[in-house]
Coordinates of C-alpha atoms and ligand atoms in Angstrom, one line a residue:
L1 CA -5.8 14.7 -21.9
N2 CA -9.2 16.3 -21.8
K3 CA -11.9 15.2 -19.4
I4 CA -13.7 13.0 -21.9
S5 CA -10.7 10.9 -22.7
I6 CA -9.8 10.6 -19.0
N7 CA -13.4 9.5 -18.3
K8 CA -13.2 6.9 -21.0
K9 CA -9.9 5.8 -19.7
M10 CA -11.2 5.5 -16.1
K11 CA -14.0 3.3 -17.3
N12 CA -11.7 1.1 -19.3
F13 CA -8.6 0.8 -17.2
L14 CA -9.5 -2.3 -15.4
P15 CA -9.4 -5.6 -17.2
K16 CA -12.7 -6.8 -18.5
G17 CA -14.4 -9.1 -16.0
F18 CA -12.0 -8.0 -13.2
I19 CA -13.2 -9.7 -10.0
L20 CA -11.9 -9.8 -6.5
S21 CA -10.6 -13.2 -5.4
S22 CA -9.7 -14.7 -2.1
A23 CA -7.1 -16.8 -4.0
R24 CA -5.2 -13.8 -5.2
I25 CA -4.1 -10.4 -4.1
D26 CA -4.3 -7.7 -6.8
V27 CA -1.8 -4.9 -6.3
W28 CA -2.4 -1.9 -8.5
E29 CA 0.5 0.4 -9.0
I30 CA -0.1 4.1 -9.9
N31 CA 2.6 6.5 -11.0
L32 CA 0.8 9.5 -9.5
Q33 CA 2.9 12.2 -11.2
K34 CA 1.8 11.0 -14.6
H35 CA -1.8 11.3 -13.7
D36 CA -2.0 14.8 -12.0
D37 CA -4.5 15.6 -14.8
S38 CA -7.0 13.1 -13.4
V39 CA -7.2 14.8 -10.0
E40 CA -10.2 16.9 -10.7
L41 CA -12.1 14.0 -12.2
L42 CA -11.3 11.7 -9.4
K43 CA -12.3 14.3 -6.8
Q44 CA -15.8 13.9 -8.1
V45 CA -16.1 10.3 -6.8
L46 CA -14.9 11.2 -3.3
S47 CA -17.2 11.8 -0.3
P48 CA -17.6 15.4 1.0
D49 CA -15.5 14.3 4.0
E50 CA -12.7 13.0 1.8
V51 CA -12.7 16.2 -0.2
K52 CA -12.4 18.2 3.0
R53 CA -9.6 16.0 4.1
A54 CA -7.8 16.5 0.8
E55 CA -8.2 20.2 1.1
R56 CA -6.5 20.2 4.5
F57 CA -3.2 19.1 3.0
K58 CA -1.2 22.3 2.7
I59 CA 1.2 20.8 0.1
K60 CA -0.5 20.4 -3.3
S61 CA 1.4 17.2 -4.2
K62 CA 0.2 15.6 -1.0
Q63 CA -3.4 16.7 -1.7
N64 CA -3.2 15.2 -5.2
E65 CA -1.6 12.0 -3.8
F66 CA -4.6 11.5 -1.5
V67 CA -7.2 12.3 -4.1
L68 CA -5.7 10.1 -6.8
T69 CA -5.2 7.1 -4.4
R70 CA -8.6 7.3 -2.7
G71 CA -10.3 8.0 -6.0
C72 CA -8.6 5.0 -7.7
L73 CA -9.4 2.8 -4.7
R74 CA -13.1 3.8 -5.1
I75 CA -13.0 3.1 -8.9
I76 CA -11.3 -0.4 -8.4
L77 CA -13.7 -1.5 -5.7
S78 CA -16.8 -0.1 -7.5
T79 CA -15.8 -1.8 -10.7
A80 CA -15.2 -5.2 -9.0
L81 CA -18.5 -4.9 -7.0
G82 CA -20.5 -3.5 -9.8
I83 CA -21.7 -0.4 -7.9
D84 CA -21.3 3.3 -8.2
A85 CA -17.9 4.6 -6.9
K86 CA -19.6 7.4 -4.9
Q87 CA -21.9 5.0 -3.0
L88 CA -19.0 3.3 -1.2
E89 CA -18.7 4.3 2.4
F90 CA -15.4 3.9 4.2
A91 CA -14.8 3.8 8.0
A92 CA -11.6 3.3 9.9
T93 CA -10.6 1.2 12.9
E94 CA -9.5 2.9 16.1
Q95 CA -5.9 2.5 14.8
G96 CA -6.8 4.2 11.6
K97 CA -7.0 1.2 9.1
P98 CA -9.7 2.0 6.6
Y99 CA -12.3 -0.6 5.7
L100 CA -15.4 -0.7 3.6
K101 CA -18.5 0.0 5.7
A102 CA -21.2 -0.2 3.0
P103 CA -22.5 -1.4 0.6
C104 CA -21.3 -4.9 0.6
P105 CA -22.9 -6.8 -2.2
V106 CA -20.8 -10.0 -1.8
D107 CA -20.8 -12.4 1.2
Q108 CA -17.1 -12.2 1.6
R109 CA -15.1 -9.6 3.4
I110 CA -13.6 -7.0 1.1
C111 CA -10.1 -6.3 2.1
F112 CA -7.8 -3.6 0.8
N113 CA -4.9 -1.4 1.9
V114 CA -3.1 1.5 0.2
S115 CA 0.3 3.1 0.5
H116 CA 1.7 6.2 -1.2
S117 CA 5.2 7.7 -1.3
H118 CA 6.6 10.5 -3.3
G119 CA 4.7 10.0 -6.5
F120 CA 3.8 6.3 -6.4
A121 CA 0.8 4.6 -4.9
L122 CA -0.1 1.0 -4.4
I123 CA -3.6 -0.3 -3.9
A124 CA -3.9 -4.0 -2.7
V125 CA -7.2 -5.7 -2.8
S126 CA -8.5 -9.2 -2.1
L127 CA -11.3 -11.0 -0.3
D128 CA -11.3 -12.5 3.2
R129 CA -7.7 -11.8 3.8
D130 CA -6.2 -9.2 6.2
L131 CA -3.5 -7.5 4.1
G132 CA -1.2 -4.5 4.2
V133 CA 1.0 -2.8 1.6
D134 CA 3.8 -0.4 1.8
I135 CA 6.0 1.6 -0.6
E136 CA 9.0 3.8 0.4
R137 CA 11.1 5.9 -1.8
I138 CA 14.8 5.2 -1.3
Q139 CA 16.3 8.5 -0.1
N140 CA 20.1 8.6 -0.3
R141 CA 20.6 11.3 2.3
I142 CA 19.0 9.7 5.3
D143 CA 21.0 8.5 8.3
Y144 CA 19.8 4.8 7.9
A145 CA 22.2 3.6 10.6
S146 CA 20.7 5.8 13.3
L147 CA 17.2 5.1 12.2
A148 CA 17.7 1.4 12.1
E149 CA 19.4 1.5 15.5
R150 CA 16.5 3.5 16.9
F151 CA 13.5 1.7 15.3
F152 CA 14.4 -1.7 14.1
N153 CA 14.9 -5.0 15.8
P154 CA 18.6 -5.3 16.9
D155 CA 19.0 -8.4 14.7
E156 CA 17.8 -6.6 11.7
T157 CA 20.1 -3.7 12.3
K158 CA 23.0 -6.1 12.7
A159 CA 22.1 -7.8 9.4
I160 CA 21.8 -4.5 7.6
M161 CA 25.2 -3.3 8.9
A162 CA 26.8 -6.6 7.9
F163 CA 26.3 -5.8 4.2
P164 CA 29.0 -3.9 2.3
E165 CA 28.4 -0.2 2.7
D166 CA 27.0 0.3 -0.8
K167 CA 24.2 -2.3 -0.1
R168 CA 23.1 -1.1 3.3
L169 CA 20.7 1.6 2.2
E170 CA 18.7 -0.7 0.0
A171 CA 18.6 -3.4 2.7
F172 CA 17.4 -0.7 5.2
Y173 CA 14.5 0.3 2.9
V174 CA 13.6 -3.3 2.0
C175 CA 13.5 -4.1 5.7
W176 CA 11.3 -1.0 6.4
A177 CA 8.8 -1.8 3.6
R178 CA 8.5 -5.4 4.7
K179 CA 8.0 -4.3 8.3
E180 CA 5.4 -1.6 7.5
A181 CA 3.5 -4.0 5.1
L182 CA 3.2 -6.5 8.0
L183 CA 2.1 -3.9 10.5
K184 CA -0.5 -2.5 8.1
A185 CA -1.8 -6.0 7.5
I186 CA -2.2 -6.6 11.2
G187 CA -3.7 -3.1 11.4
N188 CA -2.4 -1.9 14.6
G189 CA 0.3 0.4 13.1
I190 CA 3.6 1.2 14.7
S191 CA 2.0 1.1 18.2
M192 CA 3.0 -2.6 18.1
G193 CA 6.6 -1.6 18.2
L194 CA 8.9 -1.8 15.2
G195 CA 11.5 -3.5 17.3
K196 CA 9.3 -6.3 18.5
F197 CA 9.5 -8.4 15.4
Q198 CA 12.1 -9.3 12.9
V199 CA 11.9 -9.6 9.1
S200 CA 14.6 -10.8 6.7
V201 CA 16.5 -7.9 5.3
D202 CA 18.4 -9.3 2.3
P203 CA 16.9 -7.7 -0.9
A204 CA 18.1 -10.7 -2.9
K205 CA 16.3 -13.2 -0.8
P206 CA 12.5 -13.8 -0.4
A207 CA 10.9 -11.7 2.3
S208 CA 10.0 -13.5 5.5
L209 CA 8.9 -12.9 9.0
V210 CA 11.7 -14.3 11.1
A211 CA 10.4 -13.7 14.6
A212 CA 7.6 -11.9 16.5
L213 CA 7.6 -11.3 20.2
W214 CA 4.0 -10.3 20.6
D215 CA 1.8 -12.3 22.9
D216 CA -0.8 -14.6 21.3
F217 CA 0.7 -14.0 17.8
D218 CA 1.3 -17.0 15.5
K219 CA 4.0 -15.7 13.1
D220 CA 3.5 -18.7 10.8
K221 CA 0.0 -17.4 9.9
W222 CA 1.4 -14.3 8.2
W223 CA 3.6 -13.9 5.1
I224 CA 5.3 -11.0 3.3
S225 CA 6.2 -10.6 -0.4
D226 CA 8.4 -8.0 -2.1
L227 CA 6.9 -5.9 -4.9
E228 CA 9.2 -4.8 -7.7
I229 CA 8.0 -1.3 -8.6
H230 CA 10.9 0.9 -9.5
P231 CA 14.7 0.8 -8.7
E232 CA 14.3 3.9 -6.5
Y233 CA 11.5 2.4 -4.3
A234 CA 11.2 -0.5 -1.9
A235 CA 7.7 -2.1 -1.6
A236 CA 6.1 -5.1 0.0
V237 CA 2.7 -6.7 0.6
A238 CA 1.9 -8.8 3.7
A239 CA -1.1 -10.9 4.4
R240 CA -2.6 -13.5 6.8
G241 CA -3.4 -17.1 5.8
D242 CA -2.1 -19.2 3.0
R243 CA 0.4 -17.6 0.7
V244 CA -1.5 -16.7 -2.5
E245 CA -0.5 -15.3 -5.9
V246 CA 0.2 -11.6 -5.9
Q247 CA -0.6 -9.9 -9.2
L248 CA 1.0 -6.6 -9.7
R249 CA -0.2 -4.3 -12.5
D250 CA 0.0 -0.7 -13.5
L251 CA -3.5 0.7 -13.1
F252 CA -3.5 3.0 -16.0
S253 CA -1.8 0.8 -18.5
A254 CA -3.6 -2.5 -17.8
D255 CA -4.8 -4.0 -21.0
P256 CA -8.6 -3.8 -20.8
S257 CA -9.0 -6.8 -23.1
T258 CA -7.2 -9.3 -20.8
Ligands
COA301 C1 -0.1 5.2 9.2 C2 0.9 4.0 9.0 C3 0.0 2.8 9.1 C4 1.6 4.1 7.7 O1 2.0 5.3 7.3 P1 2.9 5.7 6.2 O2 4.0 4.6 5.9 O3 3.4 7.0 6.5 O4 2.0 5.9 4.9 P2 1.4 4.9 3.8 O5 1.2 5.7 2.6 O6 2.2 3.6 3.6 O7 0.0 4.4 4.3 C5 -1.0 5.3 4.5 C6 -2.3 4.6 4.4 O8 -2.4 3.5 5.3 C7 -3.7 3.3 5.7 N1 -3.7 3.2 7.1 C8 -3.8 4.1 8.1 N2 -3.7 3.6 9.3 C9 -3.5 2.2 9.1 C10 -3.4 1.1 10.0 N3 -3.4 1.3 11.3 N4 -3.2 -0.1 9.5 C11 -3.2 -0.3 8.1 N5 -3.3 0.7 7.2 C12 -3.5 2.0 7.7 C13 -4.5 4.5 5.2 O9 -5.3 4.0 4.1 C14 -3.5 5.5 4.7 O10 -3.8 6.1 3.5 P3 -4.9 7.2 3.4 O11 -4.8 8.0 4.7 O12 -4.6 8.0 2.2 O13 -6.2 6.5 3.3 C15 1.8 4.0 10.2 O14 2.3 2.7 10.3 C16 2.9 5.0 10.3 O15 2.7 6.0 10.9 N6 4.1 4.7 9.9 C17 5.3 5.5 9.9 C18 6.3 4.5 10.5 C19 7.7 5.1 10.6 O16 7.9 6.3 10.8 N7 8.7 4.2 10.5 C20 10.0 4.6 10.7 C21 10.9 3.4 10.2 S1 12.5 3.8 10.2

């Protein structure tokens, strides 16, 4: 693809009239490896700080992953808000969760979260809704039993180990993605303790937050939903408030006419 056709594609890839909605979470999926050729173009919409940050990644694929994800986030938000992608200013909370600092042309709070893992990225956006998203590539060689023992809640580990051996790895990753999505929605990261809350681990059953041991935390105000991306990946989105529709779409193959 040459620059012109990418440019045209970038302008058209979001459905016509795409708006952010508080009654929906839009999750955009990007197969990063397929779009390496968009890196240079997307770099142009990044801030100088973001470009510097990208250049600090020693591994080229990590650099590209950051540029594509942040660039696409800028394109999505700028299209929905009707402003130039380069004008968006991001800041991050003390715990590192990025948020939109300016400009903010709508009265509602613009909420988003991104995740990237080995060639895939997810960008979740909504209005007035704390949210988090996570994607993890299922890696066959990891010692899931020790990791679960070390990081997860003991009841989750027990539930994972109760599956037949050939199902445990998937249960481990499903559990991980559900947990990370929730922690990212809350925004405090792993400092809150991966063991201090329990999610459901059965990949065949809906995701749920089973228990949370944090003070002043109402677990019923939060929900988690799995995202079906690819058989080799586990992914989930989590949010606060009423459960709303989650619309998952491939960013570069969305039909612009719908
Ligand atoms: C940073 C963290 C929030 C997620 O990290 P991660 O899973 O490695 O990476 P992801 O791709 O899913 O998410 C990274 C994105 O989350 C966002 N993010 C960073 N800090 C965040 C926070 N406190 N809350 C929500 N989102 C955050 C950023 O946008 C970041 O992407 P960017 O730097 O390109 O903008 C943190 O929870 C972490 O370090 N997790 C690793 C946990 C772990 O090792 N678990 C072991 C389980 S066995």
